[in-house]
Each structure stands twice: as structure tokens, then as C-alpha cells.
mmCIF file of C-alpha atoms in Angstrom:
data_model
loop_
_atom_site.group_PDB
_atom_site.id
_atom_site.type_symbol
_atom_site.label_atom_id
_atom_site.label_comp_id
_atom_site.label_asym_id
_atom_site.label_seq_id
_atom_site.Cartn_x
_atom_site.Cartn_y
_atom_site.Cartn_z
ATOM 1 C CA GLN A 19 83.035 -17.091 154.527
ATOM 2 C CA ARG A 20 85.254 -14.190 155.229
ATOM 3 C CA PRO A 21 85.590 -13.627 159.184
ATOM 4 C CA ASP A 22 86.740 -9.717 158.403
ATOM 5 C CA PHE A 23 83.965 -9.374 156.063
ATOM 6 C CA TYR A 24 81.577 -6.944 158.421
ATOM 7 C CA PRO A 25 84.444 -5.188 160.271
ATOM 8 C CA THR A 26 86.094 -4.356 157.084
ATOM 9 C CA LEU A 27 82.606 -3.036 155.507
ATOM 10 C CA GLU A 28 82.168 -1.172 158.506
ATOM 11 C CA GLN A 29 85.499 0.451 158.236
ATOM 12 C CA ARG A 30 84.863 1.681 154.703
ATOM 13 C CA ALA A 31 81.759 2.988 155.378
ATOM 14 C CA SER A 32 83.173 4.553 158.303
ATOM 15 C CA LYS A 33 85.816 6.294 156.331
ATOM 16 C CA LEU A 34 83.446 7.513 153.348
ATOM 17 C CA ALA A 35 81.195 8.830 155.572
ATOM 18 C CA ALA A 36 84.042 10.979 157.576
ATOM 19 C CA GLY A 37 85.751 11.909 154.148
ATOM 20 C CA LEU A 38 82.431 13.084 152.971
ATOM 21 C CA GLU A 39 81.518 15.329 156.094
ATOM 22 C CA ASP A 40 85.284 16.570 155.790
ATOM 23 C CA ALA A 41 85.041 17.639 152.182
ATOM 24 C CA ALA A 42 81.671 19.130 152.423
ATOM 25 C CA LYS A 43 82.759 21.200 155.529
ATOM 26 C CA SER A 44 86.225 22.348 153.349
ATOM 27 C CA ALA A 45 83.590 23.573 150.645
ATOM 28 C CA GLY A 46 81.427 25.335 153.301
ATOM 29 C CA VAL A 47 78.267 23.062 152.580
ATOM 30 C CA PRO A 48 76.418 21.829 155.329
ATOM 31 C CA ILE A 49 75.435 18.419 155.175
ATOM 32 C CA ALA A 50 73.738 15.957 157.722
ATOM 33 C CA LEU A 51 75.140 12.827 157.158
ATOM 34 C CA ASN A 52 73.318 9.756 158.481
ATOM 35 C CA ARG A 53 74.820 5.980 158.320
ATOM 36 C CA VAL A 54 73.351 2.636 159.358
ATOM 37 C CA GLY A 55 76.002 0.344 158.698
ATOM 38 C CA SER A 56 77.230 0.519 155.324
ATOM 39 C CA MET A 57 74.247 2.705 153.925
ATOM 40 C CA LEU A 58 74.291 6.285 153.951
ATOM 41 C CA THR A 59 72.722 9.373 152.790
ATOM 42 C CA PRO A 60 74.248 13.021 152.905
ATOM 43 C CA PHE A 61 71.604 15.310 152.791
ATOM 44 C CA PHE A 62 72.127 19.137 151.939
ATOM 45 C CA VAL A 63 70.739 20.991 154.901
ATOM 46 C CA PRO A 64 70.101 24.613 155.224
ATOM 47 C CA SER A 65 72.720 25.418 157.804
ATOM 48 C CA ASP A 66 75.601 23.571 160.058
ATOM 49 C CA ASN A 67 74.442 21.379 162.754
ATOM 50 C CA ASP A 68 71.069 20.427 161.026
ATOM 51 C CA VAL A 69 69.891 17.311 161.529
ATOM 52 C CA VAL A 70 67.688 14.647 159.331
ATOM 53 C CA LYS A 71 65.674 12.307 161.568
ATOM 54 C CA ASN A 72 61.986 12.829 160.018
ATOM 55 C CA TYR A 73 60.382 13.276 156.765
ATOM 56 C CA GLU A 74 59.723 17.010 157.772
ATOM 57 C CA GLN A 75 63.666 17.524 158.166
ATOM 58 C CA ALA A 76 64.181 15.680 155.198
ATOM 59 C CA THR A 77 61.735 18.086 152.861
ATOM 60 C CA ARG A 78 64.092 20.963 153.814
ATOM 61 C CA SER A 79 67.152 19.516 152.000
ATOM 62 C CA ASN A 80 68.885 21.413 149.352
ATOM 63 C CA THR A 81 67.984 19.166 146.198
ATOM 64 C CA LYS A 82 69.217 21.716 143.895
ATOM 65 C CA ALA A 83 72.764 21.422 145.358
ATOM 66 C CA TYR A 84 72.346 17.724 145.493
ATOM 67 C CA GLY A 85 71.562 17.804 141.750
ATOM 68 C CA VAL A 86 74.639 19.802 141.117
ATOM 69 C CA PHE A 87 76.825 17.480 143.390
ATOM 70 C CA PHE A 88 75.139 14.586 141.767
ATOM 71 C CA HIS A 89 76.188 15.589 138.178
ATOM 72 C CA ARG A 90 79.855 16.405 139.168
ATOM 73 C CA MET A 91 80.082 13.073 140.599
ATOM 74 C CA LEU A 92 78.653 11.223 137.635
ATOM 75 C CA ASP A 93 81.014 13.143 135.397
ATOM 76 C CA ALA A 94 83.953 11.714 137.716
ATOM 77 C CA GLY A 95 82.817 8.408 137.146
ATOM 78 C CA ILE A 96 80.920 7.987 140.367
ATOM 79 C CA TYR A 97 77.783 6.701 140.150
ATOM 80 C CA LEU A 98 75.420 7.766 143.093
ATOM 81 C CA PRO A 99 71.569 7.710 143.499
ATOM 82 C CA PRO A 100 70.016 10.106 141.344
ATOM 83 C CA SER A 101 67.410 11.203 144.248
ATOM 84 C CA GLN A 102 68.522 13.159 147.609
ATOM 85 C CA TYR A 103 66.264 11.177 149.546
ATOM 86 C CA GLU A 104 68.027 7.910 148.552
ATOM 87 C CA ALA A 105 70.567 5.814 150.451
ATOM 88 C CA TRP A 106 74.000 5.036 149.084
ATOM 89 C CA PHE A 107 75.101 1.524 149.787
ATOM 90 C CA VAL A 108 78.910 0.828 150.302
ATOM 91 C CA SER A 109 79.555 -2.978 149.414
ATOM 92 C CA TYR A 110 82.625 -4.871 150.265
ATOM 93 C CA ALA A 111 83.573 -4.618 146.505
ATOM 94 C CA HIS A 112 84.511 -0.824 147.341
ATOM 95 C CA ASP A 113 88.110 -1.321 148.319
ATOM 96 C CA ASP A 114 89.916 1.684 149.852
ATOM 97 C CA ALA A 115 90.992 2.738 146.250
ATOM 98 C CA ALA A 116 87.537 3.284 145.473
ATOM 99 C CA ILE A 117 86.742 5.119 148.738
ATOM 100 C CA GLU A 118 89.554 7.575 148.245
ATOM 101 C CA GLN A 119 88.789 8.099 144.688
ATOM 102 C CA THR A 120 84.981 8.924 145.704
ATOM 103 C CA ILE A 121 86.300 11.263 148.271
ATOM 104 C CA ALA A 122 88.444 13.106 146.411
ATOM 105 C CA ALA A 123 85.801 13.152 143.767
ATOM 106 C CA ALA A 124 83.638 14.681 146.413
ATOM 107 C CA ARG A 125 85.734 17.414 147.389
ATOM 108 C CA GLU A 126 85.351 18.869 143.821
ATOM 109 C CA ALA A 127 81.827 18.212 143.547
ATOM 110 C CA PHE A 128 80.887 19.965 147.383
ATOM 111 C CA ALA A 129 83.115 22.752 145.732
ATOM 112 C CA ALA A 130 80.884 23.029 142.630
ATOM 113 C CA ALA A 131 77.518 22.645 144.686
ATOM 114 C CA ARG A 132 78.545 25.256 147.032
ATOM 115 C CA THR A 133 77.138 27.911 144.255
ATOM 116 C CA ALA A 134 73.585 26.161 144.835
ATOM 117 C CA VAL A 135 73.820 26.580 148.924
#
């Protein structure tokens, strides 16, 4: 019923993905961020430029670093999937303020996760 629904959802998911990639890079934490539409997953990979395209590559993810990241995000009021291997879902309800809040929390959470990398 909203003609801007899917373009807006795409813009918000794209903004979140770019913000997460920038926050991770700033913290020195290598991630491979996979995104399809409004679903995304940041994998904590061993080194920059690593990709995750299959199960074997996914199992190389640093789940300890994700755990630190997850708990820091939870402390900031951002509820993420508790497993490194689950997708995040951006919804239309996640407005620009929520996206910005998530990116700001991620900056601190990635910095904390750096100790586990």
C-alpha cells in the first residue's frame, strides 16, 4: 500500500550494511558482510578481503569475536541473532534513527570485539 516501501527498505538495509562495514574497518575488525535485500549477516572472518560464500568459509568465522560483539550490542539495547550464522532482518519499522543508533552501537561493539580477533 506504500509505493516507497521496497525502495525505502532497500535504502535502509544498504545504509546499515555500509555503516557496519565502516565501523568494523575503523575498529580493525575484518568482516565479510553478506546482504540480500533486507537480510544481512556480518561474518567475523580471519582477515581482510575474506569472503563467505559457502559452509566451509562460514565455519572459519570467529564466533568468539561475534559473541563479544553480540553482548555489547545487547547492552546497548540492540537485539541481534545470538548466533554468528543467523541473518539479521531489517524491517520498514527500522527508521533512519534506528539505523543510526545501531551503527553507533556497532562502532563500540566492534572495538570491544577487537580483543577477540
